[in-house]
PDB file of C-alpha atoms in Angstrom:
ATOM      1  CA  MET U  29       7.478  16.442   7.361  1.00 83.00           C
ATOM      2  CA  SER U  30      10.737  16.323   9.285  1.00 93.00           C
ATOM      3  CA  LEU U  31      11.529  13.919  12.084  1.00 97.00           C
ATOM      4  CA  THR U  32      10.721  15.196  15.557  1.00 98.00           C
ATOM      5  CA  ALA U  33      12.783  14.228  18.588  1.00 98.00           C
ATOM      6  CA  LYS U  34       9.953  11.833  19.487  1.00 98.00           C
ATOM      7  CA  ASP U  35      10.101  10.219  16.027  1.00 98.00           C
ATOM      8  CA  LYS U  36      13.878   9.723  16.263  1.00 98.00           C
ATOM      9  CA  LYS U  37      13.571   8.152  19.703  1.00 98.00           C
ATOM     10  CA  MET U  38      10.840   5.805  18.474  1.00 98.00           C
ATOM     11  CA  VAL U  39      12.809   4.819  15.339  1.00 98.00           C
ATOM     12  CA  LYS U  40      15.965   4.068  17.325  1.00 98.00           C
ATOM     13  CA  ALA U  41      14.031   2.041  19.909  1.00 98.00           C
ATOM     14  CA  PHE U  42      12.131   0.102  17.256  1.00 98.00           C
ATOM     15  CA  TRP U  43      15.298  -0.505  15.195  1.00 98.00           C
ATOM     16  CA  ALA U  44      17.028  -1.868  18.292  1.00 98.00           C
ATOM     17  CA  LYS U  45      14.242  -4.456  18.580  1.00 98.00           C
ATOM     18  CA  VAL U  46      14.273  -5.560  14.928  1.00 98.00           C
ATOM     19  CA  ALA U  47      17.879  -5.071  13.749  1.00 98.00           C
ATOM     20  CA  GLY U  48      18.743  -8.659  14.655  1.00 98.00           C
ATOM     21  CA  LYS U  49      16.439  -9.794  11.851  1.00 98.00           C
ATOM     22  CA  ALA U  50      17.608  -7.155   9.360  1.00 98.00           C
ATOM     23  CA  GLU U  51      18.608  -9.600   6.632  1.00 98.00           C
ATOM     24  CA  ASP U  52      15.296 -11.482   6.890  1.00 98.00           C
ATOM     25  CA  ILE U  53      13.405  -8.201   6.758  1.00 98.00           C
ATOM     26  CA  GLY U  54      15.335  -7.013   3.705  1.00 98.00           C
ATOM     27  CA  CYS U  55      14.971 -10.348   1.941  1.00 98.00           C
ATOM     28  CA  ASP U  56      11.215 -10.497   2.528  1.00 98.00           C
ATOM     29  CA  ALA U  57      10.645  -6.834   1.610  1.00 98.00           C
ATOM     30  CA  LEU U  58      12.597  -7.132  -1.627  1.00 98.00           C
ATOM     31  CA  SER U  59      10.887 -10.455  -2.463  1.00 98.00           C
ATOM     32  CA  ARG U  60       7.489  -8.852  -2.006  1.00 98.00           C
ATOM     33  CA  MET U  61       8.421  -5.783  -4.034  1.00 98.00           C
ATOM     34  CA  LEU U  62       9.474  -7.912  -7.006  1.00 98.00           C
ATOM     35  CA  VAL U  63       6.243  -9.964  -6.893  1.00 98.00           C
ATOM     36  CA  VAL U  64       3.725  -7.255  -6.023  1.00 97.00           C
ATOM     37  CA  TYR U  65       5.262  -4.536  -8.247  1.00 96.00           C
ATOM     38  CA  PRO U  66       6.679  -6.493 -11.196  1.00 94.00           C
ATOM     39  CA  GLN U  67       7.886  -3.330 -12.930  1.00 94.00           C
ATOM     40  CA  THR U  68      10.653  -3.166 -10.286  1.00 94.00           C
ATOM     41  CA  LYS U  69      12.184  -6.318 -11.790  1.00 95.00           C
ATOM     42  CA  THR U  70      13.540  -4.126 -14.589  1.00 91.00           C
ATOM     43  CA  TYR U  71      16.366  -3.050 -12.281  1.00 92.00           C
ATOM     44  CA  PHE U  72      17.526  -6.623 -11.730  1.00 94.00           C
ATOM     45  CA  SER U  73      17.665  -8.037 -15.238  1.00 92.00           C
ATOM     46  CA  HIS U  74      21.250  -9.130 -14.488  1.00 94.00           C
ATOM     47  CA  TRP U  75      20.160 -11.567 -11.731  1.00 96.00           C
ATOM     48  CA  LYS U  76      19.638 -15.243 -12.497  1.00 94.00           C
ATOM     49  CA  ASP U  77      16.856 -15.760  -9.985  1.00 97.00           C
ATOM     50  CA  LEU U  78      14.295 -13.123  -8.961  1.00 97.00           C
ATOM     51  CA  SER U  79      12.033 -15.464  -7.038  1.00 97.00           C
ATOM     52  CA  PRO U  80      11.139 -14.781  -3.394  1.00 97.00           C
ATOM     53  CA  GLY U  81      13.986 -15.691  -1.037  1.00 97.00           C
ATOM     54  CA  SER U  82      16.493 -16.500  -3.796  1.00 98.00           C
ATOM     55  CA  ALA U  83      20.215 -16.043  -3.122  1.00 98.00           C
ATOM     56  CA  PRO U  84      20.619 -12.715  -4.957  1.00 98.00           C
ATOM     57  CA  VAL U  85      17.401 -11.411  -3.357  1.00 98.00           C
ATOM     58  CA  ARG U  86      18.569 -12.360   0.129  1.00 98.00           C
ATOM     59  CA  LYS U  87      22.011 -10.867  -0.397  1.00 98.00           C
ATOM     60  CA  HIS U  88      20.650  -7.620  -1.777  1.00 98.00           C
ATOM     61  CA  GLY U  89      17.983  -7.409   0.917  1.00 98.00           C
ATOM     62  CA  GLY U  90      20.815  -7.486   3.451  1.00 98.00           C
ATOM     63  CA  THR U  91      22.663  -4.737   1.565  1.00 98.00           C
ATOM     64  CA  ILE U  92      19.571  -2.532   1.552  1.00 98.00           C
ATOM     65  CA  MET U  93      19.008  -3.019   5.275  1.00 98.00           C
ATOM     66  CA  GLY U  94      22.634  -2.055   5.853  1.00 98.00           C
ATOM     67  CA  GLY U  95      21.741   1.264   4.256  1.00 98.00           C
ATOM     68  CA  ILE U  96      18.694   1.562   6.522  1.00 98.00           C
ATOM     69  CA  GLY U  97      20.901   0.872   9.549  1.00 98.00           C
ATOM     70  CA  LEU U  98      23.273   3.588   8.378  1.00 98.00           C
ATOM     71  CA  ALA U  99      20.321   5.979   8.115  1.00 98.00           C
ATOM     72  CA  VAL U 100      19.261   5.135  11.679  1.00 98.00           C
ATOM     73  CA  ALA U 101      22.791   5.831  12.903  1.00 98.00           C
ATOM     74  CA  SER U 102      22.740   9.122  10.938  1.00 98.00           C
ATOM     75  CA  ILE U 103      19.231  10.040  11.998  1.00 98.00           C
ATOM     76  CA  ASP U 104      20.212  13.555  13.042  1.00 98.00           C
ATOM     77  CA  ASP U 105      21.462  14.285   9.511  1.00 98.00           C
ATOM     78  CA  ILE U 106      20.306  11.570   7.146  1.00 98.00           C
ATOM     79  CA  SER U 107      21.312  13.541   4.029  1.00 97.00           C
ATOM     80  CA  ALA U 108      24.909  13.757   5.232  1.00 97.00           C
ATOM     81  CA  GLY U 109      24.983  10.130   6.322  1.00 98.00           C
ATOM     82  CA  LEU U 110      23.593   8.865   2.990  1.00 98.00           C
ATOM     83  CA  LEU U 111      25.570  11.211   0.715  1.00 97.00           C
ATOM     84  CA  ALA U 112      27.608   8.450  -0.909  1.00 98.00           C
ATOM     85  CA  LEU U 113      24.513   6.257  -1.333  1.00 98.00           C
ATOM     86  CA  SER U 114      22.651   9.156  -2.887  1.00 96.00           C
ATOM     87  CA  GLU U 115      25.452   9.642  -5.407  1.00 97.00           C
ATOM     88  CA  LEU U 116      25.422   5.905  -6.151  1.00 96.00           C
ATOM     89  CA  HIS U 117      21.671   5.888  -6.812  1.00 95.00           C
ATOM     90  CA  ALA U 118      21.780   9.159  -8.778  1.00 93.00           C
ATOM     91  CA  PHE U 119      24.692   8.525 -11.090  1.00 93.00           C
ATOM     92  CA  GLN U 120      25.220   4.772 -11.282  1.00 94.00           C
ATOM     93  CA  LEU U 121      22.027   2.954 -10.421  1.00 93.00           C
ATOM     94  CA  ARG U 122      19.643   5.670 -11.609  1.00 92.00           C
ATOM     95  CA  VAL U 123      16.687   4.048  -9.873  1.00 93.00           C
ATOM     96  CA  ASP U 124      13.571   6.146 -10.388  1.00 92.00           C
ATOM     97  CA  PRO U 125      12.840   7.736  -6.984  1.00 94.00           C
ATOM     98  CA  ALA U 126       9.204   6.581  -7.165  1.00 94.00           C
ATOM     99  CA  ASN U 127      10.549   3.147  -6.282  1.00 95.00           C
ATOM    100  CA  PHE U 128      11.750   4.316  -2.858  1.00 97.00           C
ATOM    101  CA  LYS U 129       8.092   4.673  -1.829  1.00 97.00           C
ATOM    102  CA  ILE U 130       7.298   1.233  -3.203  1.00 97.00           C
ATOM    103  CA  LEU U 131      10.119  -0.439  -1.281  1.00 98.00           C
ATOM    104  CA  SER U 132       9.197   1.525   1.855  1.00 98.00           C
ATOM    105  CA  HIS U 133       5.640   0.194   1.687  1.00 98.00           C
ATOM    106  CA  ASN U 134       6.927  -3.359   1.444  1.00 98.00           C
ATOM    107  CA  ILE U 135       9.298  -2.835   4.387  1.00 98.00           C
ATOM    108  CA  LEU U 136       6.300  -1.666   6.436  1.00 98.00           C
ATOM    109  CA  VAL U 137       4.297  -4.754   5.375  1.00 98.00           C
ATOM    110  CA  VAL U 138       7.177  -7.003   6.505  1.00 98.00           C
ATOM    111  CA  LEU U 139       7.472  -5.169   9.836  1.00 98.00           C
ATOM    112  CA  ALA U 140       3.743  -5.820  10.331  1.00 98.00           C
ATOM    113  CA  VAL U 141       4.130  -9.495   9.364  1.00 98.00           C
ATOM    114  CA  MET U 142       7.181 -10.117  11.561  1.00 98.00           C
ATOM    115  CA  PHE U 143       6.501  -7.792  14.501  1.00 98.00           C
ATOM    116  CA  PRO U 144       2.699  -7.403  14.733  1.00 98.00           C
ATOM    117  CA  ASN U 145       2.780  -6.367  18.398  1.00 97.00           C
ATOM    118  CA  GLU U 146       5.764  -4.009  18.312  1.00 98.00           C
ATOM    119  CA  PHE U 147       4.689  -2.408  15.010  1.00 98.00           C
ATOM    120  CA  ASN U 148       1.842  -0.504  16.663  1.00 98.00           C
ATOM    121  CA  PRO U 149       0.396   2.734  15.187  1.00 98.00           C
ATOM    122  CA  GLU U 150       2.997   4.938  16.938  1.00 98.00           C
ATOM    123  CA  ALA U 151       5.867   2.834  15.591  1.00 98.00           C
ATOM    124  CA  HIS U 152       4.179   2.804  12.167  1.00 98.00           C
ATOM    125  CA  VAL U 153       3.985   6.595  11.850  1.00 98.00           C
ATOM    126  CA  ALA U 154       7.585   7.037  13.013  1.00 98.00           C
ATOM    127  CA  MET U 155       8.912   4.373  10.609  1.00 98.00           C
ATOM    128  CA  ASP U 156       6.816   5.710   7.714  1.00 98.00           C
ATOM    129  CA  LYS U 157       8.198   9.215   8.281  1.00 98.00           C
ATOM    130  CA  PHE U 158      11.726   7.825   8.653  1.00 98.00           C
ATOM    131  CA  LEU U 159      11.581   5.787   5.440  1.00 98.00           C
ATOM    132  CA  ALA U 160      10.190   8.829   3.599  1.00 98.00           C
ATOM    133  CA  ALA U 161      13.151  10.853   4.918  1.00 98.00           C
ATOM    134  CA  VAL U 162      15.514   8.117   3.714  1.00 98.00           C
ATOM    135  CA  GLY U 163      13.890   8.251   0.260  1.00 98.00           C
ATOM    136  CA  ARG U 164      14.322  12.021   0.158  1.00 98.00           C
ATOM    137  CA  ALA U 165      17.976  11.760   1.209  1.00 97.00           C
ATOM    138  CA  LEU U 166      18.644   9.149  -1.492  1.00 97.00           C
ATOM    139  CA  SER U 167      17.010  11.409  -4.095  1.00 96.00           C
ATOM    140  CA  GLU U 168      19.079  14.467  -3.179  1.00 95.00           C
ATOM    141  CA  LYS U 169      21.813  14.112  -5.762  1.00 94.00           C
ATOM    142  CA  TYR U 170      19.583  13.171  -8.693  1.00 94.00           C
ATOM    143  CA  ARG U 171      19.423  16.626 -10.246  1.00 94.00           C
TER     144      ARG U 171
ATOM    145  CA  MET B  21     -12.051 -11.190 -45.690  1.00 48.00           C
ATOM    146  CA  GLN B  22     -14.043  -8.071 -44.959  1.00 48.00           C
ATOM    147  CA  ARG B  23     -12.979  -6.308 -41.740  1.00 48.00           C
ATOM    148  CA  LEU B  24     -15.735  -5.225 -39.398  1.00 46.00           C
ATOM    149  CA  PRO B  25     -15.840  -1.467 -38.813  1.00 47.00           C
ATOM    150  CA  THR B  26     -14.529  -0.702 -35.290  1.00 46.00           C
ATOM    151  CA  GLN B  27     -17.943   0.624 -34.222  1.00 47.00           C
ATOM    152  CA  HIS B  28     -19.552  -2.752 -34.752  1.00 47.00           C
ATOM    153  CA  ILE B  29     -16.839  -4.549 -32.774  1.00 44.00           C
ATOM    154  CA  HIS B  30     -17.261  -2.055 -29.912  1.00 46.00           C
ATOM    155  CA  CYS B  31     -21.043  -2.528 -29.867  1.00 46.00           C
ATOM    156  CA  SER B  32     -20.756  -6.295 -29.771  1.00 47.00           C
ATOM    157  CA  ILE B  33     -18.387  -6.116 -26.803  1.00 46.00           C
ATOM    158  CA  LEU B  34     -20.835  -3.831 -24.970  1.00 46.00           C
ATOM    159  CA  LEU B  35     -23.649  -6.294 -25.686  1.00 47.00           C
ATOM    160  CA  GLN B  36     -21.530  -9.141 -24.305  1.00 47.00           C
ATOM    161  CA  ASN B  37     -20.901  -7.104 -21.153  1.00 46.00           C
ATOM    162  CA  ARG B  38     -24.578  -6.409 -20.731  1.00 48.00           C
ATOM    163  CA  LYS B  39     -25.326 -10.116 -20.973  1.00 49.00           C
ATOM    164  CA  THR B  40     -22.736 -11.135 -18.374  1.00 56.00           C
ATOM    165  CA  ASN B  41     -23.249  -7.981 -16.276  1.00 63.00           C
ATOM    166  CA  THR B  42     -19.584  -7.176 -15.800  1.00 76.00           C
ATOM    167  CA  ASP B  43     -17.764  -3.922 -16.346  1.00 80.00           C
ATOM    168  CA  ASN B  44     -14.556  -5.797 -17.250  1.00 76.00           C
ATOM    169  CA  MET B  45     -12.476  -3.317 -15.284  1.00 83.00           C
ATOM    170  CA  VAL B  46     -10.328  -6.361 -14.775  1.00 90.00           C
ATOM    171  CA  ASP B  47     -10.826 -10.038 -15.584  1.00 91.00           C
ATOM    172  CA  TRP B  48     -10.093 -11.971 -12.420  1.00 96.00           C
ATOM    173  CA  THR B  49      -8.686 -15.474 -12.745  1.00 97.00           C
ATOM    174  CA  ASP B  50     -10.350 -18.173 -10.654  1.00 97.00           C
ATOM    175  CA  ALA B  51      -7.227 -18.301  -8.475  1.00 98.00           C
ATOM    176  CA  GLU B  52      -7.398 -14.542  -7.840  1.00 98.00           C
ATOM    177  CA  LYS B  53     -11.102 -14.674  -7.005  1.00 98.00           C
ATOM    178  CA  SER B  54     -10.585 -17.465  -4.534  1.00 98.00           C
ATOM    179  CA  THR B  55      -7.553 -15.743  -2.935  1.00 98.00           C
ATOM    180  CA  ILE B  56      -9.482 -12.513  -2.428  1.00 98.00           C
ATOM    181  CA  SER B  57     -12.482 -14.357  -0.993  1.00 98.00           C
ATOM    182  CA  ALA B  58     -10.249 -16.435   1.274  1.00 98.00           C
ATOM    183  CA  VAL B  59      -8.434 -13.369   2.639  1.00 98.00           C
ATOM    184  CA  TRP B  60     -11.679 -11.463   3.152  1.00 98.00           C
ATOM    185  CA  GLY B  61     -13.314 -14.500   4.721  1.00 97.00           C
ATOM    186  CA  LYS B  62     -10.718 -14.440   7.508  1.00 97.00           C
ATOM    187  CA  VAL B  63     -11.134 -10.711   8.163  1.00 97.00           C
ATOM    188  CA  ASP B  64     -13.446  -9.714  11.007  1.00 96.00           C
ATOM    189  CA  ILE B  65     -14.800  -6.334   9.869  1.00 95.00           C
ATOM    190  CA  ASN B  66     -15.613  -5.416  13.467  1.00 97.00           C
ATOM    191  CA  GLU B  67     -11.980  -5.906  14.426  1.00 97.00           C
ATOM    192  CA  VAL B  68     -10.079  -4.817  11.331  1.00 98.00           C
ATOM    193  CA  GLY B  69     -12.269  -1.835  10.380  1.00 97.00           C
ATOM    194  CA  PRO B  70     -11.654   0.137  13.584  1.00 98.00           C
ATOM    195  CA  LEU B  71      -7.935  -0.789  13.575  1.00 98.00           C
ATOM    196  CA  ALA B  72      -7.470   0.352   9.979  1.00 98.00           C
ATOM    197  CA  LEU B  73      -9.300   3.663  10.308  1.00 98.00           C
ATOM    198  CA  ALA B  74      -7.575   4.486  13.609  1.00 98.00           C
ATOM    199  CA  ARG B  75      -4.216   3.741  12.022  1.00 98.00           C
ATOM    200  CA  VAL B  76      -5.001   6.038   9.060  1.00 98.00           C
ATOM    201  CA  LEU B  77      -5.848   8.883  11.468  1.00 97.00           C
ATOM    202  CA  ILE B  78      -2.657   8.302  13.469  1.00 98.00           C
ATOM    203  CA  VAL B  79      -0.186   7.727  10.627  1.00 97.00           C
ATOM    204  CA  TYR B  80      -1.642  10.454   8.356  1.00 96.00           C
ATOM    205  CA  PRO B  81      -3.005  13.001  10.840  1.00 94.00           C
ATOM    206  CA  TRP B  82      -4.231  15.398   8.168  1.00 93.00           C
ATOM    207  CA  THR B  83      -6.960  12.841   7.406  1.00 94.00           C
ATOM    208  CA  GLN B  84      -8.558  13.960  10.671  1.00 94.00           C
ATOM    209  CA  ARG B  85      -9.913  16.900   8.665  1.00 91.00           C
ATOM    210  CA  TYR B  86     -12.896  14.739   7.708  1.00 92.00           C
ATOM    211  CA  PHE B  87     -13.788  13.808  11.262  1.00 94.00           C
ATOM    212  CA  GLY B  88     -14.288  17.097  13.085  1.00 92.00           C
ATOM    213  CA  SER B  89     -17.478  15.793  14.705  1.00 95.00           C
ATOM    214  CA  PHE B  90     -15.852  12.651  16.085  1.00 96.00           C
ATOM    215  CA  GLY B  91     -14.707  14.119  19.392  1.00 96.00           C
ATOM    216  CA  ASP B  92     -11.250  13.526  20.849  1.00 96.00           C
ATOM    217  CA  VAL B  93      -8.679  12.538  18.202  1.00 96.00           C
ATOM    218  CA  SER B  94      -5.806  14.428  19.837  1.00 94.00           C
ATOM    219  CA  THR B  95      -3.573  11.441  20.655  1.00 96.00           C
ATOM    220  CA  PRO B  96      -3.078   7.905  19.323  1.00 97.00           C
ATOM    221  CA  ALA B  97      -4.643   6.579  22.539  1.00 97.00           C
ATOM    222  CA  ALA B  98      -7.666   8.857  22.115  1.00 97.00           C
ATOM    223  CA  ILE B  99      -8.072   7.741  18.494  1.00 98.00           C
ATOM    224  CA  MET B 100      -7.746   4.040  19.325  1.00 97.00           C
ATOM    225  CA  GLY B 101     -10.356   4.402  22.072  1.00 97.00           C
ATOM    226  CA  ASN B 102     -12.755   6.671  20.186  1.00 98.00           C
ATOM    227  CA  PRO B 103     -16.114   4.902  19.679  1.00 97.00           C
ATOM    228  CA  LYS B 104     -17.083   7.057  16.651  1.00 97.00           C
ATOM    229  CA  VAL B 105     -13.821   6.152  14.920  1.00 97.00           C
ATOM    230  CA  ALA B 106     -14.470   2.483  15.642  1.00 97.00           C
ATOM    231  CA  ALA B 107     -18.050   2.675  14.387  1.00 97.00           C
ATOM    232  CA  HIS B 108     -16.998   4.434  11.195  1.00 96.00           C
ATOM    233  CA  GLY B 109     -14.178   1.958  10.652  1.00 97.00           C
ATOM    234  CA  LYS B 110     -16.791  -0.797  10.600  1.00 97.00           C
ATOM    235  CA  VAL B 111     -18.875   1.142   8.040  1.00 96.00           C
ATOM    236  CA  VAL B 112     -15.924   1.711   5.706  1.00 93.00           C
ATOM    237  CA  CYS B 113     -14.677  -1.863   5.936  1.00 92.00           C
ATOM    238  CA  GLY B 114     -18.184  -3.168   5.581  1.00 92.00           C
ATOM    239  CA  ALA B 115     -18.452  -1.415   2.222  1.00 95.00           C
ATOM    240  CA  LEU B 116     -15.541  -3.525   0.964  1.00 96.00           C
ATOM    241  CA  ASP B 117     -17.775  -6.540   1.324  1.00 95.00           C
ATOM    242  CA  LYS B 118     -19.783  -5.289  -1.670  1.00 95.00           C
ATOM    243  CA  ALA B 119     -16.669  -5.378  -3.825  1.00 97.00           C
ATOM    244  CA  VAL B 120     -15.781  -8.915  -2.740  1.00 97.00           C
ATOM    245  CA  LYS B 121     -19.313 -10.083  -3.539  1.00 96.00           C
ATOM    246  CA  ASN B 122     -19.356  -8.272  -6.921  1.00 96.00           C
ATOM    247  CA  MET B 123     -15.813  -8.748  -8.148  1.00 96.00           C
ATOM    248  CA  GLY B 124     -16.714  -8.593 -11.816  1.00 95.00           C
ATOM    249  CA  ASN B 125     -18.680  -5.420 -11.311  1.00 94.00           C
ATOM    250  CA  ILE B 126     -16.694  -3.247  -8.937  1.00 97.00           C
ATOM    251  CA  LEU B 127     -16.969  -0.098 -11.040  1.00 97.00           C
ATOM    252  CA  ALA B 128     -20.778  -0.199 -11.112  1.00 97.00           C
ATOM    253  CA  THR B 129     -20.967  -1.351  -7.487  1.00 97.00           C
ATOM    254  CA  TYR B 130     -19.162   1.793  -6.270  1.00 97.00           C
ATOM    255  CA  LYS B 131     -20.671   4.327  -8.667  1.00 97.00           C
ATOM    256  CA  SER B 132     -22.946   5.994  -6.133  1.00 97.00           C
ATOM    257  CA  LEU B 133     -20.457   5.719  -3.236  1.00 97.00           C
ATOM    258  CA  SER B 134     -17.889   7.426  -5.457  1.00 97.00           C
ATOM    259  CA  GLU B 135     -20.360  10.192  -6.282  1.00 97.00           C
ATOM    260  CA  THR B 136     -21.176  10.675  -2.599  1.00 97.00           C
ATOM    261  CA  HIS B 137     -17.502  10.957  -1.661  1.00 96.00           C
ATOM    262  CA  ALA B 138     -16.854  13.391  -4.510  1.00 93.00           C
ATOM    263  CA  ASN B 139     -19.887  15.638  -4.351  1.00 93.00           C
ATOM    264  CA  LYS B 140     -21.231  15.430  -0.805  1.00 94.00           C
ATOM    265  CA  LEU B 141     -18.316  14.423   1.440  1.00 93.00           C
ATOM    266  CA  PHE B 142     -15.607  16.189  -0.610  1.00 91.00           C
ATOM    267  CA  VAL B 143     -13.024  13.517   0.195  1.00 94.00           C
ATOM    268  CA  ASP B 144      -9.695  13.735  -1.668  1.00 92.00           C
ATOM    269  CA  PRO B 145      -9.409  10.411  -3.567  1.00 93.00           C
ATOM    270  CA  GLU B 146      -5.784  10.139  -2.427  1.00 94.00           C
ATOM    271  CA  ASN B 147      -7.322   8.991   0.845  1.00 93.00           C
ATOM    272  CA  PHE B 148      -8.610   5.810  -0.834  1.00 96.00           C
ATOM    273  CA  ARG B 149      -5.004   4.886  -1.706  1.00 96.00           C
ATOM    274  CA  VAL B 150      -3.907   5.697   1.840  1.00 96.00           C
ATOM    275  CA  LEU B 151      -6.646   3.554   3.404  1.00 97.00           C
ATOM    276  CA  ALA B 152      -5.896   0.679   1.010  1.00 98.00           C
ATOM    277  CA  ASP B 153      -2.205   0.680   2.014  1.00 98.00           C
ATOM    278  CA  VAL B 154      -2.985   0.846   5.734  1.00 98.00           C
ATOM    279  CA  LEU B 155      -5.621  -1.895   5.449  1.00 98.00           C
ATOM    280  CA  THR B 156      -3.048  -4.090   3.699  1.00 98.00           C
ATOM    281  CA  ILE B 157      -0.633  -3.514   6.596  1.00 98.00           C
ATOM    282  CA  VAL B 158      -3.298  -4.300   9.226  1.00 98.00           C
ATOM    283  CA  ILE B 159      -4.194  -7.517   7.383  1.00 98.00           C
ATOM    284  CA  ALA B 160      -0.479  -8.394   7.108  1.00 98.00           C
ATOM    285  CA  ALA B 161      -0.134  -7.973  10.892  1.00 98.00           C
ATOM    286  CA  LYS B 162      -3.111 -10.242  11.432  1.00 98.00           C
ATOM    287  CA  PHE B 163      -2.088 -12.988   8.992  1.00 98.00           C
ATOM    288  CA  GLY B 164       1.676 -12.951   9.561  1.00 98.00           C
ATOM    289  CA  ALA B 165       3.717 -15.085   7.195  1.00 98.00           C
ATOM    290  CA  ALA B 166       0.485 -16.580   5.810  1.00 98.00           C
ATOM    291  CA  PHE B 167       0.160 -13.274   3.952  1.00 98.00           C
ATOM    292  CA  THR B 168       2.632 -14.462   1.328  1.00 98.00           C
ATOM    293  CA  PRO B 169       4.060 -12.246  -1.438  1.00 98.00           C
ATOM    294  CA  GLU B 170       1.675 -13.882  -3.937  1.00 98.00           C
ATOM    295  CA  ILE B 171      -1.368 -13.301  -1.743  1.00 98.00           C
ATOM    296  CA  GLN B 172      -0.203  -9.719  -1.130  1.00 98.00           C
ATOM    297  CA  ALA B 173       0.037  -9.194  -4.912  1.00 98.00           C
ATOM    298  CA  THR B 174      -3.521 -10.419  -5.527  1.00 98.00           C
ATOM    299  CA  TRP B 175      -4.895  -8.480  -2.560  1.00 98.00           C
ATOM    300  CA  GLN B 176      -3.192  -5.256  -3.692  1.00 98.00           C
ATOM    301  CA  LYS B 177      -4.515  -5.766  -7.235  1.00 98.00           C
ATOM    302  CA  PHE B 178      -8.012  -5.986  -5.757  1.00 98.00           C
ATOM    303  CA  MET B 179      -7.381  -2.843  -3.670  1.00 98.00           C
ATOM    304  CA  LYS B 180      -6.150  -1.023  -6.788  1.00 97.00           C
ATOM    305  CA  VAL B 181      -9.437  -1.771  -8.575  1.00 97.00           C
ATOM    306  CA  VAL B 182     -11.491  -0.715  -5.537  1.00 98.00           C
ATOM    307  CA  VAL B 183      -9.506   2.529  -5.266  1.00 97.00           C
ATOM    308  CA  ALA B 184      -9.949   3.243  -8.984  1.00 97.00           C
ATOM    309  CA  ALA B 185     -13.702   2.613  -8.746  1.00 97.00           C
ATOM    310  CA  MET B 186     -14.014   4.888  -5.723  1.00 97.00           C
ATOM    311  CA  GLY B 187     -12.197   7.614  -7.659  1.00 96.00           C
ATOM    312  CA  SER B 188     -14.155   7.073 -10.864  1.00 96.00           C
ATOM    313  CA  ARG B 189     -16.886   9.691 -10.342  1.00 95.00           C
ATOM    314  CA  TYR B 190     -14.624  12.638  -9.558  1.00 95.00           C
ATOM    315  CA  PHE B 191     -14.932  15.214 -12.345  1.00 92.00           C
TER     316      PHE B 191
END
């Protein structure tokens, strides 16, 4: 399920509309993930405060969206663009790749909450495919 | 103190269930029950049903395999405007109403629907998960920030039980 030229165009156009709110998006998506899928909290046992919108959640949400922005900029070769991030997740963080799908779902929920008109079905399919491609790229170095 | 043999404990639990008519798939708290009812109460099936089913067919085009008789589903615009898709979206969403009204009994409530999907319609149960996720997104778009993380958690727990019940008769 690789990204078509149409998908890439749609992702870039949609990202241009929403990138200004990237930190809010990341913060909300991460907040939701930690509440709706409590098993994901196991990766953040070193944080003082895991509640929605807390300082570490906001900061890390911003970091994650930075990675998403990098993937958009590297959309013609996401694996190459995310090589260093893949190595980080594979060898240091060792986040189970199943969690990429979970976070992706929560990003889509936040896009729907914050951009109900722009996040139409065509944008939804392009972003879903894109986030799946990002998950695959991050998983590349795992084994 | 003499310990009851496990069989006797099991039987007494079954008898309790029969009395209260629940399948105890999950024990909802009062807060969860009222959240689910409140969310569902604000959902117009005639609006959300068609939107959710159309979005499933657009975002996961292989799901169109089940709708060969529905006419033109060749483009997102065709799907969004297709009256058979809209009508069927209302049917599917309408069936969720049964779960909301029988929250303690979802497994039994969906027994025959699950059998129909397994043995007559031959629907892959993965599609129940897909529809649940898309429905959650459509509801999120409708509610906006009012669809808080806590409400999302309760709603998704409810969807998980519905999905499990719909998959329960696949052998």
